[in-house]
Every structure is written in structure tokens, then in C-alpha cells.
Amino acid sequence: MVLRAALLWLSEQRGIFSFIRGNRLARRFAARFVAGETVEAAVAALAELNAAGISASLDLLGESVTSAAEAGAARDTYRETLDRIRQTGADSNVSVKLTQMGLDLDERLCVENMRAIIAKARSYGSFVRIDMEQSAYTDTTLRLFRRTFHPEFGSTVGVVLQSYLRRTQQDLEEMIALGARVRLCKGAYKEPPDVAFPDKRDVDANYVRCMERLLERGNYPGIATHDTKIIAHAKDFARRGGVAPQRFEFQMLYGVRRDLQQGLRRAGYNVRVYVPFGSHWYPYLMRRLAERPANIAFLLGNVVRESLRRS
Ligand SMILES: Cc1cc2nc3c(=O)[nH]c(=O)nc-3n(C[C@H](O)[C@H](O)[C@H](O)COP(=O)(O)OP(=O)(O)OC[C@H]3O[C@@H](n4cnc5c(N)ncnc54)[C@H](O)[C@@H]3O)c2cc1C
């Protein structure tokens, strides 16, 4: 718990990134979870996944931009990404963070940037998932989705709900009533106990409750987890309730539990992998370390091997 909190704190320290980015080992470790720094590298990574029958969602790394120019550049990269997906015929949509589109600077700017991305996705018959960030953004994200993006773009755009938040069951019912496409995840940020369940068992139990509701009533929900118990529960619940495998998809992160991704696909389930790319990989990587501190051992193991080779 303390280690998770420390890693999540580190994920928010911008100053450390410039040091880490220059570090060869950190870059090598990042390569396990990040498809590359450019659109071309990201699109190339899709080929292998798609060949195994796995869909993708491309995510340009970067959050909390500090200028309109930065937000505009991210918007343009997303539009270019949608073009490249279209040109290559890859099976992928995109995932976008509102703070990357300028939410902290000016809500209208963020909405305009998002409209430009979602309109392009719609013209290609593609889809835009709005990632969910820290709880300080939950209200605004859901409000913009409910009042602006969903009315304008319908099922071309979807949201994410996090089972660690105490409010999520209520949000979920609203989203189900709206017919919104929801991705359900546990939640990756450092949150206070009055906002998020501090005990992992409560997070997992809430996940299962929300997942069952989505399987029964949701619009093609994304079950985003690597938790094998929860995945087994989903399969069993769907089978018993007569929910066909085509009515939902499992979602996992690039580089995490590839065996599970492929096994589910071979068993006939829809699987989508979230594929991050770009140069701003530090906060993303730190959140992945926080989820599974054993990844630190993997990183340190590389450091030791590398230094032994040099000595
Ligand atoms: C497709 C997708 C999209 C997501 N989008 C969001 C989002 O918009 N907002 C948000 O807050 N969070 C998001 N997340 C992250 C999510 O909230 C969790 O932090 C993350 O998925 C780990 O939780 P878990 O459900 O896998 O369960 P856990 O209980 O954390 O893990 C279960 C098991 O999965 C494996 N595992 C999990 N994480 C790792 C890892 N990093 N490395 C290696 N093995 C691992 C381990 O075997 C672990 O025992 C997303 C996750 C996925 C899969």
C-alpha cells in the first residue's frame, strides 16, 4: 500500500521525467508497455495484435497539458492517428484524455478539440473512448459526455467508470439509462478514502456488481481488467444469463498478460488491447509499476544484468 502510494506520488512529479526519459534502462522497460514514440510505431504494433484477432485502442500518451498549442498538437496527432488507422485498415479505435485536450486551461477549447477528433472518427465509422482521470475530473468528464458529446455523437463516443470510486454505481445507472458505451476499470490514481474504497476487496466487489449490471443492461461494455477471477466470473455470468460473447468485450493493457489476451480470443471472446504510444510515457509507466510492484523487480533485474555486463 505504502509502495503503491509512493509510486503514484512519483507519477505526478514532472521534474523526475526529464531524468528518467534520458535513462536507457527505463526506456527499455517502457518498451514493454508502450508501443513506441511515433504514430508509425504505434500503427505497426497493431499488425501483430490484429493478426491474432485482437482489436486495439490507440492512446497518445500525455495528460494535463499547459498550453493551447500543446493541446492542439495532441488533437492533430489523434486526427493523424485516425487517418493512419483508416489507411492501413487496422482494427483500432482511439482513447483520449480530456486534460490532454486542454480541460485545465479552458473547457471550451477542450470541447472543440474533442469535437474535431470525434467528428473524424465518426466519418470513418470509428470510435473515441474518453479515458477517466483523477476524481477531480469525474464530474466534468461525465457532464461533458452527458450534455455534449453523447447527444452530438451517440455511440461514436464512450466513457470509462472506475470501480474504486464510491460514486460509481450511481454513475453507472445513469450511463446505462443513457445507452452509453462504458468501459469499466478498477481505477489507477491515488485517491482519498472518502472518495475511493481504500480496501482492494471493496474495489473488486464493486467491480463485479457494476460488471454484472453492464453485462445485463449495458451497450457493448468493455470489461477492462487482467483479474482472472473477475474474468472467469464475467464468462460464467454471461453464459448463465444468455449474454452472447458478441455483446461485450474484454480489454487489457499492451504488454500485460498477453497469454490471457490470446487465450480469451482463441476461446471466442472479443478482446481489445489498449496501446499507448508517444514520448510522455513516464506517468503511465509509474501507474503500471504501482499496480504490480513485482514490475520493479523486473526493472531492477535489468539494471543488475546491465551493470554486470558492463563490469
Ligand atoms: C483497457 C484498459 C483501460 C484502462 N483505462 C483506464 C482509465 O481510463 N482510467 C483509469 O483510472 N484506469 C484505467 N485502466 C487501469 C485500471 O484502472 C487498473 O489500474 C489496471 O487495469 C489494473 O487493474 P486490474 O483490473 O488488472 O486488476 P488488479 O487487481 O490490479 O490486477 C489483477 C492482476 O492483473 C495483473 N496485472 C495488473 N496490472 C499489471 C501490470 N501493470 N503489470 C503486470 N501485471 C499486471 C497481475 O497479474 C494482477 O495480479 C485501464 C485498464 C485497462 C485494462
Coordinates of C-alpha atoms and ligand atoms in Angstrom, one line a residue:
M1 CA 0.0 0.0 0.0
V2 CA 2.8 2.4 1.0
L3 CA 4.8 1.5 -2.1
R4 CA 1.7 1.9 -4.3
A5 CA 1.1 5.4 -2.8
A6 CA 4.8 6.3 -3.3
L7 CA 4.8 5.2 -6.9
L8 CA 1.6 7.1 -7.6
W9 CA 3.1 10.2 -6.0
L10 CA 6.2 9.8 -8.2
S11 CA 4.0 9.5 -11.2
E12 CA 2.9 13.1 -10.6
Q13 CA 6.4 14.6 -10.3
R14 CA 7.1 16.2 -13.6
G15 CA 10.7 17.1 -12.8
I16 CA 11.7 13.4 -12.5
F17 CA 10.6 12.6 -16.0
S18 CA 13.3 14.5 -17.7
F19 CA 15.9 12.5 -15.8
I20 CA 14.1 9.2 -16.4
R21 CA 13.5 9.8 -20.1
G22 CA 17.2 10.0 -20.7
N23 CA 17.8 6.7 -18.9
R24 CA 18.4 3.8 -21.3
L25 CA 17.1 1.1 -18.9
A26 CA 13.9 3.0 -18.1
R27 CA 13.3 3.4 -21.9
R28 CA 13.8 -0.4 -22.4
F29 CA 11.4 -1.1 -19.6
A30 CA 8.9 1.3 -21.1
A31 CA 9.1 -0.5 -24.4
R32 CA 7.3 -3.4 -22.7
F33 CA 4.2 -1.3 -22.0
V34 CA 4.5 1.4 -24.7
A35 CA 4.3 0.7 -28.4
G36 CA 6.8 3.4 -29.4
E37 CA 7.1 7.2 -29.6
T38 CA 5.6 7.8 -33.0
V39 CA 2.2 7.3 -34.8
E40 CA 4.0 4.9 -37.2
A41 CA 5.4 2.8 -34.4
A42 CA 2.0 2.6 -32.8
V43 CA 0.3 1.6 -36.1
A44 CA 3.0 -1.0 -36.7
A45 CA 2.3 -2.6 -33.3
L46 CA -1.4 -3.0 -34.3
A47 CA -0.4 -5.5 -37.0
E48 CA 0.7 -8.2 -34.6
L49 CA -2.4 -7.8 -32.4
N50 CA -4.8 -7.7 -35.3
A51 CA -3.2 -10.8 -36.8
A52 CA -4.1 -12.7 -33.6
G53 CA -7.7 -11.4 -33.9
I54 CA -7.3 -8.8 -31.2
S55 CA -8.6 -5.2 -31.6
A56 CA -6.9 -2.2 -30.2
S57 CA -7.4 1.3 -28.9
L58 CA -4.5 3.7 -29.5
D59 CA -3.7 6.2 -26.8
L60 CA -1.4 9.1 -27.3
L61 CA 0.4 9.5 -24.0
G62 CA 0.2 12.9 -22.4
E63 CA -2.1 14.5 -19.8
S64 CA -2.6 17.8 -18.1
V65 CA -1.1 20.0 -21.0
T66 CA -0.2 23.5 -20.0
S67 CA -0.8 25.4 -23.3
A68 CA -3.4 25.6 -26.1
A69 CA -0.7 24.8 -28.6
E70 CA 0.2 21.6 -26.8
A71 CA -3.5 20.6 -26.7
G72 CA -3.8 21.4 -30.4
A73 CA -0.8 19.3 -31.3
A74 CA -2.2 16.4 -29.4
R75 CA -5.6 16.8 -31.2
D76 CA -3.7 16.8 -34.6
T77 CA -1.8 13.7 -33.7
Y78 CA -5.1 12.0 -32.9
R79 CA -6.6 13.0 -36.2
E80 CA -3.5 11.8 -38.0
T81 CA -3.7 8.5 -36.0
L82 CA -7.3 8.0 -37.1
D83 CA -6.2 8.7 -40.7
R84 CA -3.3 6.1 -40.4
I85 CA -5.7 3.5 -38.9
R86 CA -8.1 4.1 -41.8
Q87 CA -5.3 3.9 -44.4
T88 CA -3.8 0.7 -43.1
G89 CA -7.2 -0.9 -42.5
A90 CA -6.1 -1.7 -38.9
D91 CA -8.8 -2.8 -36.3
S92 CA -8.4 0.0 -33.8
N93 CA -10.2 3.0 -32.3
V94 CA -8.6 5.7 -30.0
S95 CA -8.7 6.6 -26.3
V96 CA -8.3 10.3 -25.3
K97 CA -7.8 12.1 -22.0
L98 CA -9.7 15.4 -21.6
T99 CA -6.8 17.1 -19.7
Q100 CA -4.7 16.4 -22.8
M101 CA -7.2 18.3 -24.9
G102 CA -6.9 21.4 -22.6
L103 CA -9.5 20.8 -19.9
D104 CA -7.4 22.5 -17.3
L105 CA -6.9 25.6 -19.5
D106 CA -10.3 26.2 -20.9
E107 CA -13.3 23.9 -21.1
R108 CA -14.5 25.3 -24.5
L109 CA -11.1 24.7 -26.0
C110 CA -11.2 21.1 -24.8
V111 CA -14.7 20.6 -26.2
E112 CA -13.6 22.0 -29.6
N113 CA -10.6 19.7 -29.7
M114 CA -12.7 16.7 -28.8
R115 CA -15.3 17.6 -31.4
A116 CA -12.6 17.7 -34.1
I117 CA -11.4 14.2 -33.1
I118 CA -14.8 12.6 -32.7
A119 CA -16.1 14.1 -35.9
K120 CA -13.2 12.4 -37.8
A121 CA -13.8 9.1 -36.0
R122 CA -17.5 9.3 -37.0
S123 CA -16.7 9.9 -40.6
Y124 CA -14.6 6.7 -40.6
G125 CA -17.1 4.7 -38.6
S126 CA -14.6 4.5 -35.8
F127 CA -14.9 5.2 -32.1
V128 CA -13.4 7.5 -29.4
R129 CA -13.2 6.4 -25.8
I130 CA -12.8 9.2 -23.2
D131 CA -10.4 7.9 -20.6
M132 CA -11.2 8.6 -16.9
E133 CA -8.6 10.5 -14.9
Q134 CA -8.4 11.6 -11.3
S135 CA -11.6 12.0 -9.3
A136 CA -11.3 15.8 -9.5
Y137 CA -12.3 15.4 -13.2
T138 CA -15.1 12.8 -12.8
D139 CA -17.9 15.3 -12.6
T140 CA -16.8 17.4 -15.5
T141 CA -16.0 14.4 -17.7
L142 CA -19.4 12.8 -17.1
R143 CA -21.2 16.2 -17.5
L144 CA -19.4 16.9 -20.9
F145 CA -20.2 13.4 -22.0
R146 CA -23.8 13.5 -21.0
R147 CA -24.6 17.0 -22.2
T148 CA -22.3 17.5 -25.2
F149 CA -20.5 14.5 -26.6
H150 CA -23.2 11.8 -26.3
P151 CA -26.0 14.0 -27.6
E152 CA -23.9 15.1 -30.6
F153 CA -22.1 11.9 -31.4
G154 CA -24.1 9.0 -29.8
S155 CA -22.3 5.7 -29.8
T156 CA -19.2 7.1 -31.6
V157 CA -18.0 8.1 -28.2
G158 CA -17.9 6.3 -24.9
V159 CA -16.8 6.8 -21.3
V160 CA -14.9 5.0 -18.5
L161 CA -16.1 4.3 -15.0
Q162 CA -13.8 3.2 -12.1
S163 CA -15.0 0.7 -9.5
Y164 CA -12.7 2.2 -6.8
L165 CA -14.9 5.3 -6.7
R166 CA -17.8 5.2 -4.1
R167 CA -20.0 7.2 -6.6
T168 CA -19.6 4.7 -9.5
Q169 CA -22.8 2.6 -9.0
Q170 CA -24.9 5.7 -9.3
D171 CA -23.0 7.0 -12.4
L172 CA -23.3 3.6 -13.9
E173 CA -27.1 3.6 -13.7
E174 CA -27.2 7.0 -15.4
M175 CA -24.9 5.8 -18.1
I176 CA -26.9 2.6 -18.6
A177 CA -30.1 4.7 -18.9
L178 CA -28.4 6.9 -21.5
G179 CA -27.4 3.8 -23.5
A180 CA -23.8 4.9 -23.3
R181 CA -20.9 2.7 -24.1
V182 CA -19.0 2.2 -20.9
R183 CA -15.5 0.8 -20.2
L184 CA -15.3 -0.5 -16.6
C185 CA -11.9 -0.5 -14.9
K186 CA -10.8 -0.5 -11.3
G187 CA -9.0 2.9 -11.3
A188 CA -5.4 3.8 -11.5
Y189 CA -4.9 7.0 -9.5
K190 CA -4.1 8.0 -5.9
E191 CA -7.5 8.9 -4.3
P192 CA -8.5 9.8 -0.7
P193 CA -10.6 7.3 1.2
D194 CA -13.7 9.4 1.3
V195 CA -13.8 9.3 -2.5
A196 CA -12.4 5.8 -3.3
F197 CA -12.6 2.5 -1.4
P198 CA -9.2 2.1 0.4
D199 CA -9.7 -1.7 0.6
K200 CA -9.0 -3.6 -2.6
R201 CA -11.7 -6.2 -1.7
D202 CA -14.3 -3.4 -1.8
V203 CA -12.9 -2.2 -5.2
D204 CA -13.2 -5.8 -6.6
A205 CA -16.6 -6.4 -5.1
N206 CA -17.9 -3.1 -6.6
Y207 CA -16.3 -4.1 -10.0
V208 CA -18.2 -7.3 -10.0
R209 CA -21.5 -5.6 -9.1
C210 CA -21.1 -3.0 -11.8
M211 CA -19.9 -5.5 -14.4
E212 CA -23.0 -7.7 -13.9
R213 CA -25.2 -4.6 -14.4
L214 CA -23.3 -3.8 -17.6
L215 CA -23.5 -7.4 -18.9
E216 CA -27.2 -7.4 -18.3
R217 CA -28.1 -3.9 -19.5
G218 CA -25.1 -2.2 -21.0
N219 CA -24.4 -1.1 -24.6
Y220 CA -21.4 -3.3 -25.7
P221 CA -19.5 -2.8 -22.4
G222 CA -15.7 -3.0 -22.2
I223 CA -14.7 -5.2 -19.3
A224 CA -11.2 -3.8 -18.7
T225 CA -9.2 -5.9 -16.2
H226 CA -6.5 -8.6 -16.0
D227 CA -8.1 -10.0 -12.9
T228 CA -8.5 -13.7 -13.8
K229 CA -11.2 -14.3 -11.0
I230 CA -13.3 -11.4 -12.3
I231 CA -12.8 -12.6 -15.9
A232 CA -13.9 -16.1 -15.0
H233 CA -16.9 -14.6 -13.2
A234 CA -17.8 -12.5 -16.3
K235 CA -17.7 -15.5 -18.6
D236 CA -19.8 -17.6 -16.2
F237 CA -22.3 -14.8 -15.6
A238 CA -22.7 -14.1 -19.3
R239 CA -23.1 -17.8 -20.1
R240 CA -25.8 -18.3 -17.4
G241 CA -27.6 -15.2 -18.4
G242 CA -27.6 -15.9 -22.1
V243 CA -25.4 -12.9 -22.9
A244 CA -23.7 -13.7 -26.2
P245 CA -19.9 -13.1 -26.3
Q246 CA -20.5 -10.6 -29.2
R247 CA -22.4 -8.3 -26.8
F248 CA -19.3 -7.2 -24.8
E249 CA -15.5 -7.2 -25.0
F250 CA -12.6 -7.8 -22.6
Q251 CA -10.0 -5.1 -22.6
M252 CA -6.4 -5.3 -21.4
L253 CA -3.2 -3.2 -21.5
Y254 CA -0.5 -3.6 -24.0
G255 CA 2.3 -5.8 -22.6
V256 CA 0.2 -7.1 -19.7
R257 CA -0.9 -10.7 -19.6
R258 CA -0.5 -11.4 -23.3
D259 CA -1.2 -15.1 -22.6
L260 CA -4.6 -14.2 -21.2
Q261 CA -5.4 -11.9 -24.1
Q262 CA -4.7 -14.6 -26.6
G263 CA -6.4 -17.3 -24.7
L264 CA -9.7 -15.3 -24.4
R265 CA -9.6 -14.5 -28.1
R266 CA -9.0 -18.2 -29.0
A267 CA -12.0 -19.1 -26.8
G268 CA -14.1 -16.8 -29.0
Y269 CA -14.3 -13.6 -26.9
N270 CA -13.8 -10.2 -28.3
V271 CA -10.6 -8.7 -26.9
R272 CA -9.3 -5.2 -27.2
V273 CA -5.8 -4.1 -26.2
Y274 CA -5.1 -0.5 -25.1
V275 CA -2.0 0.5 -26.9
P276 CA -0.2 3.7 -25.6
F277 CA 2.4 5.5 -27.7
G278 CA 4.2 8.8 -27.6
S279 CA 7.1 10.4 -25.7
H280 CA 5.2 11.3 -22.5
W281 CA 5.3 7.8 -21.1
Y282 CA 6.6 8.5 -17.5
P283 CA 3.3 8.9 -15.6
Y284 CA 1.7 6.0 -17.4
L285 CA 4.7 3.8 -16.7
M286 CA 4.7 4.7 -13.0
R287 CA 1.0 3.8 -12.7
R288 CA 1.8 0.4 -14.2
L289 CA 4.5 -0.1 -11.6
A290 CA 2.2 0.9 -8.8
E291 CA -0.3 -1.8 -10.0
R292 CA 2.2 -4.5 -9.8
P293 CA 5.3 -3.7 -7.7
A294 CA 6.8 -7.0 -9.0
N295 CA 7.4 -5.0 -12.1
I296 CA 10.0 -3.1 -10.1
A297 CA 11.9 -6.4 -9.5
F298 CA 11.8 -6.8 -13.3
L299 CA 13.2 -3.3 -13.8
L300 CA 15.9 -3.8 -11.1
G301 CA 16.8 -7.2 -12.6
N302 CA 17.5 -5.4 -15.8
V303 CA 19.7 -2.8 -14.1
V304 CA 21.7 -5.5 -12.4
R305 CA 22.1 -7.6 -15.5
E306 CA 23.2 -4.5 -17.5
S307 CA 25.8 -3.4 -14.9
L308 CA 27.2 -6.9 -14.7
R309 CA 27.6 -6.9 -18.5
R310 CA 29.4 -3.6 -18.3
S311 CA 31.8 -4.6 -15.5
Ligands
LIG1 C1 -8.1 -1.3 -21.4 C2 -7.8 -0.6 -20.1 C3 -8.1 0.7 -20.0 C4 -8.0 1.4 -18.8 N1 -8.4 2.7 -18.7 C5 -8.3 3.4 -17.5 C6 -8.9 4.7 -17.3 O1 -9.4 5.3 -18.2 N2 -8.7 5.2 -16.1 C7 -8.2 4.6 -15.0 O2 -8.1 5.1 -13.9 N3 -7.6 3.4 -15.2 C8 -7.7 2.7 -16.4 N4 -7.1 1.5 -16.5 C9 -6.3 0.9 -15.4 C10 -7.1 0.2 -14.4 O3 -7.9 1.1 -13.7 C11 -6.2 -0.6 -13.4 O4 -5.3 0.2 -12.8 C12 -5.4 -1.7 -14.1 O5 -6.1 -2.3 -15.1 C13 -5.0 -2.8 -13.1 O6 -6.2 -3.4 -12.6 P1 -6.7 -4.9 -12.9 O7 -8.2 -4.7 -13.2 O8 -5.9 -5.5 -13.9 O9 -6.7 -5.6 -11.5 P2 -5.5 -5.8 -10.4 O10 -6.2 -6.4 -9.3 O11 -4.7 -4.6 -10.2 O12 -4.6 -6.9 -11.1 C14 -5.0 -8.2 -11.4 C15 -3.8 -9.0 -12.0 O13 -3.5 -8.5 -13.2 C16 -2.1 -8.4 -13.5 N5 -1.7 -7.0 -13.6 C17 -2.4 -5.9 -13.4 N6 -1.7 -4.8 -13.7 C18 -0.5 -5.2 -14.1 C19 0.7 -4.6 -14.6 N7 0.8 -3.2 -14.6 N8 1.7 -5.3 -14.9 C20 1.7 -6.7 -14.9 N9 0.6 -7.3 -14.5 C21 -0.5 -6.7 -14.1 C22 -1.5 -9.1 -12.2 O14 -1.4 -10.4 -12.5 C23 -2.5 -8.8 -11.2 O15 -2.5 -9.8 -10.1 C24 -7.4 0.8 -17.7 C25 -7.1 -0.6 -17.8 C26 -7.3 -1.3 -18.9 C27 -7.0 -2.7 -19.0

